[in-house]
Coordinates of N, CA and C and ligand atoms in Angstrom, one line a residue:
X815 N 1.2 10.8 18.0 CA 2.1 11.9 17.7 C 2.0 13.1 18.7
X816 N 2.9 13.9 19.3 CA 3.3 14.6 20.2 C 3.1 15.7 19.5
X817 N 3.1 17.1 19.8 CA 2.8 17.9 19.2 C 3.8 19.2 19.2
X818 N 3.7 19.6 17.9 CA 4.9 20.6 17.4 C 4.5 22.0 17.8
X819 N 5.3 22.7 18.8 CA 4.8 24.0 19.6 C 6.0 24.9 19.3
X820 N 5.3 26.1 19.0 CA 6.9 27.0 18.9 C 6.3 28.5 20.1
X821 N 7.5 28.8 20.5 CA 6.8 29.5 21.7 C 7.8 30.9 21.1
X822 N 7.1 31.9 21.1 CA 7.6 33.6 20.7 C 7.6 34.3 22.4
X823 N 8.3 35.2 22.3 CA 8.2 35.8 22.8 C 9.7 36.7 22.9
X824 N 9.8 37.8 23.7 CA 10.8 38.6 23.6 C 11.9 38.2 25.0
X825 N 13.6 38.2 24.8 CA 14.0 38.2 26.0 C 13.5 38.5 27.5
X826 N 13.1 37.3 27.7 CA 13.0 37.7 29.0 C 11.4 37.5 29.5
X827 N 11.0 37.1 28.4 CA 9.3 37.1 28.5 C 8.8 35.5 29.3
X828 N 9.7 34.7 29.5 CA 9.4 33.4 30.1 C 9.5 32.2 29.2
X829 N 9.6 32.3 27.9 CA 9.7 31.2 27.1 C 10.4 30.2 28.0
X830 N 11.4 30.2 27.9 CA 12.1 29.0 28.8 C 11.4 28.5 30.1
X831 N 11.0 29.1 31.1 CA 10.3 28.6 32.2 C 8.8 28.2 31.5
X832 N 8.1 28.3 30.9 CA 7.2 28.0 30.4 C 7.3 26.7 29.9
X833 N 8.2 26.6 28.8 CA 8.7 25.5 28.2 C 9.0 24.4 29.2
X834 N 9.9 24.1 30.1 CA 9.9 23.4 31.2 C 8.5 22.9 31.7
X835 N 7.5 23.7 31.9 CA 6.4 22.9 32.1 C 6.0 22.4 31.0
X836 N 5.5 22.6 29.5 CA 5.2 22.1 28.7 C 6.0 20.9 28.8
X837 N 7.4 20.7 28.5 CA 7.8 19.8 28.3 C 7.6 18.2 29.6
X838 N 7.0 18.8 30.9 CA 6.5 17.9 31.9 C 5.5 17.2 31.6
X839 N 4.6 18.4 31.0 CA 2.9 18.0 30.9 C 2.5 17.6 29.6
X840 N 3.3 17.5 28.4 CA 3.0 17.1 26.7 C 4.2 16.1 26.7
X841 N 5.3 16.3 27.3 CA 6.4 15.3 27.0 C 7.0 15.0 25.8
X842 N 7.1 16.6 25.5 CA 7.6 17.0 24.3 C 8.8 17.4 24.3
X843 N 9.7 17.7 23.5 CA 11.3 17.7 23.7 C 11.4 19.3 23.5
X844 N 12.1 19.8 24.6 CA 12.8 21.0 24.5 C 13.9 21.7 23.6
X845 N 13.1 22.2 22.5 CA 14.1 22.5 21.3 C 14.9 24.2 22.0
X846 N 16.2 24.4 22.1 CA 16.2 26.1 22.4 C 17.8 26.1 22.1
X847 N 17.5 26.9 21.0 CA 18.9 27.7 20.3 C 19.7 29.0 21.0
X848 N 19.6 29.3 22.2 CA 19.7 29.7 23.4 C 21.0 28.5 24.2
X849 N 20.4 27.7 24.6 CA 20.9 26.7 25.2 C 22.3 25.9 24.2
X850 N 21.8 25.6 23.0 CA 22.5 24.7 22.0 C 23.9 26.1 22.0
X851 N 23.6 27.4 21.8 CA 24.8 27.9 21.3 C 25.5 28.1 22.5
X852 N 24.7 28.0 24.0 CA 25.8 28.6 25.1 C 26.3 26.6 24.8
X853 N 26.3 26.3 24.8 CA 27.0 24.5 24.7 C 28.2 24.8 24.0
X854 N 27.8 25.7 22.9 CA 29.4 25.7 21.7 C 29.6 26.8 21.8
X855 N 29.8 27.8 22.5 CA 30.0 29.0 22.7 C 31.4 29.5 22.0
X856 N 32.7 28.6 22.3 CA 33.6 29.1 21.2 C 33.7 28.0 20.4
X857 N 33.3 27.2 20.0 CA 33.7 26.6 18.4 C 33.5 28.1 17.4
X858 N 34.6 27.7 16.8 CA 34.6 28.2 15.4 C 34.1 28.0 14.3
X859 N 33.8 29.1 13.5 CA 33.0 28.9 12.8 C 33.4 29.7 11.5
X860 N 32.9 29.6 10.3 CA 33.2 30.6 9.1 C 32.6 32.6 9.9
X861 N 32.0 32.3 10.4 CA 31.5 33.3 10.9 C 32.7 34.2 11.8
X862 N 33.1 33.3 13.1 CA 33.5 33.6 14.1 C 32.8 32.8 15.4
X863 N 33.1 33.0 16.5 CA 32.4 31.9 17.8 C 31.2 32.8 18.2
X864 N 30.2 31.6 18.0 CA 28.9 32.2 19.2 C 29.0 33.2 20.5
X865 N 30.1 33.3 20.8 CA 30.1 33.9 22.0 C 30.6 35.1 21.6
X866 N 31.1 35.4 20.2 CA 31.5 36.9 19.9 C 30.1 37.8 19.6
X867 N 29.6 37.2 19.0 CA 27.7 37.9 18.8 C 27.2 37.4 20.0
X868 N 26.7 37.0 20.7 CA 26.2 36.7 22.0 C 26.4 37.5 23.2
X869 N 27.8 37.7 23.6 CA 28.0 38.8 24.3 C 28.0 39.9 24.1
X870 N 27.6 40.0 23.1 CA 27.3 41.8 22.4 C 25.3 42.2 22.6
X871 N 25.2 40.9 22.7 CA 23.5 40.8 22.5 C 23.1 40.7 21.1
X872 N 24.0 40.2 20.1 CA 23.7 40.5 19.0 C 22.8 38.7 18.2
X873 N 22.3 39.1 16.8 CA 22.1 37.6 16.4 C 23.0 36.8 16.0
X874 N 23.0 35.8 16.2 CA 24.6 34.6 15.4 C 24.0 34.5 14.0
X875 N 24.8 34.2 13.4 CA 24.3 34.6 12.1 C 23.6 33.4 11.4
X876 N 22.2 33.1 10.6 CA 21.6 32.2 10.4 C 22.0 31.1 9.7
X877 N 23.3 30.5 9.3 CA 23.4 29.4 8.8 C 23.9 28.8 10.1
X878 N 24.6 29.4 11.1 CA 24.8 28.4 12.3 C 23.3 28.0 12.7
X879 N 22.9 28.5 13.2 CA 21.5 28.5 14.1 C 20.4 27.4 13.1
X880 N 20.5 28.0 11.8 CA 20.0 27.0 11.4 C 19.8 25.4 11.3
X881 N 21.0 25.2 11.0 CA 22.1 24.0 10.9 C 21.4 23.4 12.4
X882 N 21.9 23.8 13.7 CA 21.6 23.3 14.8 C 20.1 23.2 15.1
X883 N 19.0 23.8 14.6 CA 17.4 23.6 14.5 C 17.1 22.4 13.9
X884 N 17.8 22.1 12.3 CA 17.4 21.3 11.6 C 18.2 19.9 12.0
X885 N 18.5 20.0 12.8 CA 19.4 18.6 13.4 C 18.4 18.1 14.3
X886 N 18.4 18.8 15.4 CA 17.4 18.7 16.4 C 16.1 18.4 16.3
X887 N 15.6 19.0 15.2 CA 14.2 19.1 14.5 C 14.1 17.8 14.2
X888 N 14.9 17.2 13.4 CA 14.5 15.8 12.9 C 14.4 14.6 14.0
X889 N 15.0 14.9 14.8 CA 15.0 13.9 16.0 C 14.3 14.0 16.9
X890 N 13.4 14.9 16.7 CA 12.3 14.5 17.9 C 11.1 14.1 17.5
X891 N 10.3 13.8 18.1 CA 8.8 13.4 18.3 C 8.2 14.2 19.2
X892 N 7.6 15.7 18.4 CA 7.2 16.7 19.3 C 8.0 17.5 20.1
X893 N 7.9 18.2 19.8 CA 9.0 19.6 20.3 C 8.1 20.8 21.0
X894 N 9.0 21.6 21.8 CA 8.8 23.0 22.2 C 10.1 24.0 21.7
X895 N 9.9 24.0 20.7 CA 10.8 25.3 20.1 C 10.9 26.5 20.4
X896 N 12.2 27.1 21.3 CA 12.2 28.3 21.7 C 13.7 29.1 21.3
X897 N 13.7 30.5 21.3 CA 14.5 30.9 20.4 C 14.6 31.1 19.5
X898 N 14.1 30.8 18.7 CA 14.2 30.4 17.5 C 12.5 30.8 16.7
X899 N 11.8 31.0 15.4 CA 13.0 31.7 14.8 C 13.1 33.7 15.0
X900 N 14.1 34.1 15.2 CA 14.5 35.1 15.5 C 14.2 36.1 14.3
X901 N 14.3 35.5 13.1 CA 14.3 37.2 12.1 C 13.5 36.0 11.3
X902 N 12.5 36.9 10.0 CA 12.1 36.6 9.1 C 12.5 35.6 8.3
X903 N 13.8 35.4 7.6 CA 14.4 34.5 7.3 C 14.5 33.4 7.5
X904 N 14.8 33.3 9.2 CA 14.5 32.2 9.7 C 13.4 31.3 9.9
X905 N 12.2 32.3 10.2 CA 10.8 31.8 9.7 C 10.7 30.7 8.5
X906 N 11.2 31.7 7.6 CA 10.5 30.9 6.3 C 11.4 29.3 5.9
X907 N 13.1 29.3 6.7 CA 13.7 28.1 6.7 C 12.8 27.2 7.4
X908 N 12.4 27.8 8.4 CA 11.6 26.7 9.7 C 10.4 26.1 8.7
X909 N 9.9 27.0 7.9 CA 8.2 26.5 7.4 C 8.9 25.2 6.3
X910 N 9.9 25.6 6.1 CA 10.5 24.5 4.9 C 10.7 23.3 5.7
X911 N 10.8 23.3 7.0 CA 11.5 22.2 7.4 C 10.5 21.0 8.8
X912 N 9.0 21.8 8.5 CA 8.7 21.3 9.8 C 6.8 22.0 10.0
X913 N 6.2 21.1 10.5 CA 4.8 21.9 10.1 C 4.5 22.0 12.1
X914 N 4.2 23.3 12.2 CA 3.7 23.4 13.4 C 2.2 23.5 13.7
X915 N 2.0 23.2 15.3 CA 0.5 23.0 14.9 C 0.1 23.7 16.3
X916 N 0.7 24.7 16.9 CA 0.5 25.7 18.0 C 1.9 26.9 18.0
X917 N 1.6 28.3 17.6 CA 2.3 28.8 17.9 C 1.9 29.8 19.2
X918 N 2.7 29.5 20.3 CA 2.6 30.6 21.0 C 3.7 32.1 21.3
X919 N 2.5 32.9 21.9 CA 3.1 34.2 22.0 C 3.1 34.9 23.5
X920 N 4.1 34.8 24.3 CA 4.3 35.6 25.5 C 4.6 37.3 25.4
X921 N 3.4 37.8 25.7 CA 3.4 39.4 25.2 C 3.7 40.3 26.7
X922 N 4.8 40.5 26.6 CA 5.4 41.3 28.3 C 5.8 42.7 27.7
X923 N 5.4 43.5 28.5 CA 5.8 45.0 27.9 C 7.4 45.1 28.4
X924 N 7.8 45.9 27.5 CA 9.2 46.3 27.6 C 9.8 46.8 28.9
X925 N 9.0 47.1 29.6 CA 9.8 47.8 30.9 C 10.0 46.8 31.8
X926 N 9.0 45.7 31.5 CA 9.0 44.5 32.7 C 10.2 43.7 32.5
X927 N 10.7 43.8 31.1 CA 11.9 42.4 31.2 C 13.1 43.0 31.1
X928 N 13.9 43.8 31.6 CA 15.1 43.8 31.6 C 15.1 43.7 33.4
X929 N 14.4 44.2 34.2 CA 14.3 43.4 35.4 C 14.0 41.9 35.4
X930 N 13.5 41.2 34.9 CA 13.5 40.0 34.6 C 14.5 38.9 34.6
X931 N 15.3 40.1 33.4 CA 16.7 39.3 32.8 C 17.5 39.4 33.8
X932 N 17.9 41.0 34.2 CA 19.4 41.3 35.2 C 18.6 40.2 36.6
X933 N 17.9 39.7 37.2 CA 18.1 39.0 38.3 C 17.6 37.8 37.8
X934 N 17.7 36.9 36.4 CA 17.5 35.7 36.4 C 18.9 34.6 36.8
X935 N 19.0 34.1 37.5 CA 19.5 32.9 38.0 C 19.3 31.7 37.4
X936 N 20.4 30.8 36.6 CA 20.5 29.6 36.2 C 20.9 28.6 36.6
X937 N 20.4 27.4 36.7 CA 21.5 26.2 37.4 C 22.3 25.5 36.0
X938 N 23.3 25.8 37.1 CA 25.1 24.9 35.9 C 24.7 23.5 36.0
X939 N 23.9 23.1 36.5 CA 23.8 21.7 36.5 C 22.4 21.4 35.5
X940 N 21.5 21.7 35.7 CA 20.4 21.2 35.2 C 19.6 22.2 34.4
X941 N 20.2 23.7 34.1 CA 19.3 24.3 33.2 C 18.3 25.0 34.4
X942 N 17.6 24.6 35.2 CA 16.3 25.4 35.7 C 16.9 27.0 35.9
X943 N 15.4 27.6 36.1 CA 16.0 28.9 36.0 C 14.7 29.7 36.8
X944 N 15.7 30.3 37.6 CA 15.3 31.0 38.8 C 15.3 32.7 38.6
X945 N 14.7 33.6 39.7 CA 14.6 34.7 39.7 C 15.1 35.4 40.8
X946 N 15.5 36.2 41.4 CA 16.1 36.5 42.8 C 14.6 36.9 43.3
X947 N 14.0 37.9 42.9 CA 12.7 38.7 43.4 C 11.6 37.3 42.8
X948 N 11.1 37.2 41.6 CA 10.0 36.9 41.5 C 9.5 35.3 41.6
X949 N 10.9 34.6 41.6 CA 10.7 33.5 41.2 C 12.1 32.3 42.4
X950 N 12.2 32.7 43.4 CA 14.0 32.6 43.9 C 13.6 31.5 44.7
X951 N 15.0 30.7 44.5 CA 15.1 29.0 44.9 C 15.1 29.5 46.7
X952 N 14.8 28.4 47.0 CA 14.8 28.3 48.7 C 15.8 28.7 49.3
X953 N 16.7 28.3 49.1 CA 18.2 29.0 49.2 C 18.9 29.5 48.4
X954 N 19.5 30.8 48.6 CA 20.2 31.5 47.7 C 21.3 30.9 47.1
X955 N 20.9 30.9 45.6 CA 22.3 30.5 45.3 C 22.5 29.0 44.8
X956 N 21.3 28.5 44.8 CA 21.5 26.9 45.2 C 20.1 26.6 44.1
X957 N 19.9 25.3 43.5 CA 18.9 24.4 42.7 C 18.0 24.0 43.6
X958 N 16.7 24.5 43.5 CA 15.7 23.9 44.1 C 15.3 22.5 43.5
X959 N 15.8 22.3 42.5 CA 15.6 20.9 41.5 C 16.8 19.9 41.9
X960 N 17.7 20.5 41.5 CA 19.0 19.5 41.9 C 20.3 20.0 42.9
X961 N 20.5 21.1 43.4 CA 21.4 21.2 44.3 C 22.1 21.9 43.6
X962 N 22.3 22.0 42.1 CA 23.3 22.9 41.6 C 23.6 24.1 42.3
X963 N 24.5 24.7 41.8 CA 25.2 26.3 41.9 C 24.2 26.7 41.2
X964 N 23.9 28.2 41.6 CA 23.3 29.0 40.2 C 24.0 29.8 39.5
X965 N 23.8 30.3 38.5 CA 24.7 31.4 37.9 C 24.1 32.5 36.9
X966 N 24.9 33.4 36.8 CA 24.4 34.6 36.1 C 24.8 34.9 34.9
X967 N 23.8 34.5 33.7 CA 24.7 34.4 31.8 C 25.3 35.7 31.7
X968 N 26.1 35.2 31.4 CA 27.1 36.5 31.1 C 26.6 37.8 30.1
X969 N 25.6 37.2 29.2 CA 24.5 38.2 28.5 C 23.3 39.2 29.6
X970 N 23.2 38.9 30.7 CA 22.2 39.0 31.5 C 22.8 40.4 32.2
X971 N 23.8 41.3 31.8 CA 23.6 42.3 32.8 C 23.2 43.7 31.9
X972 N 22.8 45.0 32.2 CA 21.5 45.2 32.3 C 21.9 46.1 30.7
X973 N 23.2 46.4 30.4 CA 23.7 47.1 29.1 C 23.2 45.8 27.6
X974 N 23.6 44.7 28.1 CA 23.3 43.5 27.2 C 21.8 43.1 26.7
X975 N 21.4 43.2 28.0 CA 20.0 43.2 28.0 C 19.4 44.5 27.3
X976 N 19.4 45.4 27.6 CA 18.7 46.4 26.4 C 19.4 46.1 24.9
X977 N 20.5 46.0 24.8 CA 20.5 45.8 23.3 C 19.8 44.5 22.5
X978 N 19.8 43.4 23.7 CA 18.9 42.1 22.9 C 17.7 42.8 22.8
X979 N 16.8 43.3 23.9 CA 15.5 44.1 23.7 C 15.6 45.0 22.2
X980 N 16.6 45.5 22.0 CA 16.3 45.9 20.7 C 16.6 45.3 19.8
X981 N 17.6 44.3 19.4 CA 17.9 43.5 18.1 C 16.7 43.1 17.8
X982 N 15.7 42.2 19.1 CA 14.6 41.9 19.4 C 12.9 42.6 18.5
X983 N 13.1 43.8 18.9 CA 12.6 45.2 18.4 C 12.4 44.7 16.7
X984 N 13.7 45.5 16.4 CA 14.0 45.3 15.1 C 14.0 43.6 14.2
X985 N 14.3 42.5 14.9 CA 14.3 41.4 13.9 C 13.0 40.7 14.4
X986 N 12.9 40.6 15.5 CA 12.0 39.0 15.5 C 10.7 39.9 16.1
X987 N 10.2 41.7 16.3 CA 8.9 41.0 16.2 C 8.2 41.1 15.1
X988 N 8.6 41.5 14.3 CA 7.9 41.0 12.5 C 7.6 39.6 12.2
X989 N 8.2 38.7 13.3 CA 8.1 37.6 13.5 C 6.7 36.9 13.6
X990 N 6.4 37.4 14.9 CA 5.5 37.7 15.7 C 4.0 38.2 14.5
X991 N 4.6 39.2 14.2 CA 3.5 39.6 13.0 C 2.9 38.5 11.9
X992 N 4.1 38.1 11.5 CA 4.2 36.8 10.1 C 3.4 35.9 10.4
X993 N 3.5 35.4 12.0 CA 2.7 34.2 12.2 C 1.0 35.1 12.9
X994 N 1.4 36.2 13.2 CA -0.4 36.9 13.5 C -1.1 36.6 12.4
X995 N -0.4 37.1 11.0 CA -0.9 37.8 9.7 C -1.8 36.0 9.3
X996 N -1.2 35.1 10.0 CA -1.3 34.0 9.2 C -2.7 32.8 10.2
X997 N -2.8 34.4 11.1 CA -4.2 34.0 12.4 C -3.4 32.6 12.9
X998 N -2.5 32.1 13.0 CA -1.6 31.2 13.6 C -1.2 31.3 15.2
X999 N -1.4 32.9 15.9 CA -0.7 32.9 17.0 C -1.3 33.2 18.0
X1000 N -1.8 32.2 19.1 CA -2.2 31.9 20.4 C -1.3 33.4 21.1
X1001 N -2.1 34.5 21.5 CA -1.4 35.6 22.1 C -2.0 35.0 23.9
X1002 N -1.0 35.5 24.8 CA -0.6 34.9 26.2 C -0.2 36.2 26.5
X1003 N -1.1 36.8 27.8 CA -0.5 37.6 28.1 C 0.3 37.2 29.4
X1004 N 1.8 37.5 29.1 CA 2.5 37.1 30.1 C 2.9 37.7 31.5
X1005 N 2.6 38.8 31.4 CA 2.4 39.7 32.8 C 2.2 39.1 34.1
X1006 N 0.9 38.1 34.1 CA 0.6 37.6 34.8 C 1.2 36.7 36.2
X1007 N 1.4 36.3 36.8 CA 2.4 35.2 37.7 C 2.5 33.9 36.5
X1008 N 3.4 33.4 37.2 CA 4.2 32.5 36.4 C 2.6 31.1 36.4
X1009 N 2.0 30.8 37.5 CA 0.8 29.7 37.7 C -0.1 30.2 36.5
X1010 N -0.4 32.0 36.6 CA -1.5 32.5 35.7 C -0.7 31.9 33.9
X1011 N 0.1 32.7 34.1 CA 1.1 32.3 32.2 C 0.6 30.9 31.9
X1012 N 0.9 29.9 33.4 CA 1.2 28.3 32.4 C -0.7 27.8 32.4
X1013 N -1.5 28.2 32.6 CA -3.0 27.8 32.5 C -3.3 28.2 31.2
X1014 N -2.6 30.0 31.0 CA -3.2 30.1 29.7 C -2.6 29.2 28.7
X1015 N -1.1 28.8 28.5 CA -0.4 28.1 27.7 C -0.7 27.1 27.2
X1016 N -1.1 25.9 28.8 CA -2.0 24.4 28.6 C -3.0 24.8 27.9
X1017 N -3.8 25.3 27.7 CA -4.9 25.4 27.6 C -5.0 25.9 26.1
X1018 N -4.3 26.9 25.6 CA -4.4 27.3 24.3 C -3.3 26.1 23.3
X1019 N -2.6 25.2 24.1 CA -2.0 23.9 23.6 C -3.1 22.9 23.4
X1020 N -3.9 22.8 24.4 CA -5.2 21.3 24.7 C -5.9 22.4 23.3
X1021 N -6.3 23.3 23.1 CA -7.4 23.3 22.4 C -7.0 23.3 20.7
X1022 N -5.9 23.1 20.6 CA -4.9 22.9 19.6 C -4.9 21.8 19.0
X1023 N -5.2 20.4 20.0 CA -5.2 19.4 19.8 C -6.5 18.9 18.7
Ligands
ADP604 P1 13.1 33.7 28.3 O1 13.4 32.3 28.1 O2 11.9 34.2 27.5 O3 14.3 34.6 28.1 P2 12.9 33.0 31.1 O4 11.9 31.9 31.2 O5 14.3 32.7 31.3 O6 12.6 33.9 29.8 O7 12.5 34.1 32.2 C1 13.2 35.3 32.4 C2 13.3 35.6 33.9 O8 12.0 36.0 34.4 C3 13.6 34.4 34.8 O9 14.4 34.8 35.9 C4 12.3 33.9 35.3 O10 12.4 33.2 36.6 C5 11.4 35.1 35.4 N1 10.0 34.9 35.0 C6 9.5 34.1 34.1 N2 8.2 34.1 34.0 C7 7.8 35.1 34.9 C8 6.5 35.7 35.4 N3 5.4 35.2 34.8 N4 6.6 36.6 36.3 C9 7.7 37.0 36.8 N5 9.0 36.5 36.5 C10 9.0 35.6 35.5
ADP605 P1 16.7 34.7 25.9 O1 16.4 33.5 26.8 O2 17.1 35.8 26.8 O3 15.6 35.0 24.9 P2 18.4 33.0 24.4 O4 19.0 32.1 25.3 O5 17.3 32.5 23.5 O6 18.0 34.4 25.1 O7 19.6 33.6 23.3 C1 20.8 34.1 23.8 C2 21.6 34.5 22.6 O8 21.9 33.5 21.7 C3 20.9 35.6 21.8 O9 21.1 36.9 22.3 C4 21.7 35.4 20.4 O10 23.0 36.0 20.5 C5 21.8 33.9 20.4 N1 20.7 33.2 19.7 C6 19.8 32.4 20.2 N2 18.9 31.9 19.3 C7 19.2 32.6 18.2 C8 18.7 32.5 16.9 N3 17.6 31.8 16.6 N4 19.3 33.3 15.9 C9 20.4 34.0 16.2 N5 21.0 34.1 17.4 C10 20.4 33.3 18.4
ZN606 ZN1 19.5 22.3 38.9

């Protein structure tokens, strides 16, 4: 059995690049509700489209997000769940649906990640995800992985980004708390370079085991 990892942390704190290596070195499947909603960005919904709360920086509202967790959930064997869960609420859906057996926590102070976010770089092709300053593909503009284009989420410029930092604020880090309160959460300080972040990650994952 592969092992069920949920990774916290606030926009912009590395979960996703993190995740990518987990997912190399445990070969565990990449759960992120991030990803699944830019996929459906306008399906409709009782709600309205993912992309109307998304580009506000706002939360989609939890019966979508849910719905798409518990699909995904069942079909893997061992996951890195990121994204997710976002508010309290969702917490307690997740505990109903799924036993985790590593939560981690990427703790980056607030001033570090909205620089983070405004020059993160994505490839259209394959998902990896680049930095212009900290983290930048060999060539601008281009997939160090596969050749892709890169691109810049349309959430990613620097007005968008402070308001996710705050929805953030306000919903999910009580999150954060729920799983402290429950001595559950492997804290990671993510400050570090990206090599320093993934030693501590493997390592508070291996001793999990
Ligand atoms: P999240 O999934 O938590 O929003 P990402 O993994 O997408 O975060 O990282 C956000 C941006 O910060 C990306 O551009 C990424 O390359 C960069 N980044 C990730 N980890 C670090 C780090 N340890 N130091 C500096 N930049 C980082
Ligand atoms: P980041 O990598 O910067 O943390 P994500 O890619 O995880 O951002 O999420 C982008 C947007 O998708 C969020 O701002 C929000 O609108 C929506 N979203 C993602 N996950 C959830 C969730 N669990 N609940 C509600 N909305 C979500
Ligand atoms: Zn690529």
């Amino acid at each position: 059995m592969e092992p069920n990892i949920l990774i916290l942390g606030a926009p912009g704190a590395g979960k996703g690049t993190q995740s990518s290596n987990i997912v190399e070195e445990f070969g565990v499947e990449h759960v992120t509700t991030g990803d699944a909603l830019r996929e459906n960005k306008h399906m409709e919904t009782e709600y309205g489209t993912p992309a109307s709360f998304m580009d506000e920086g706002e939360l989609v509202p939890d019966p979508v997000v849910n719905e798409i967790v518990e699909a995904a959930l069942s079909q893997a064997d061992g996951y890195v769940l990121d994204g997710y869960p976002r508010n309290l609420d969702q917490a307690e859906f997740l505990s109903e649906i799924t036993d985790l057996d590593v939560v981690l926590y990427l703790d980056v102070d607030e001033d570090e990640l909205v620089g983070r976010l405004t020059g993160r770089r994505v490839c259209s092709e394959c998902g990896a995800t680049f930095h212009v300053d900290f983290n930048p593909p060999e060539e601008e503009g281009v997939c160090d992985e596969c050749g892709g284009e890169l691109y810049q989420r349309d959430d990613d410029t620097e007005e968008t980004a402070r308001e996710r930092i705050r929805v953030y604020e306000e919903n999910t880090a009580p999150v954060v708390e729920f799983y402290d309160e429950r001595g559950e959460l492997a804290r990671i300080d993510g400050e570090q370079s990206l090599e320093g972040v993934w030693e501590d990650v493997k390592a508070a994952i291996e001793s999990s085991a």
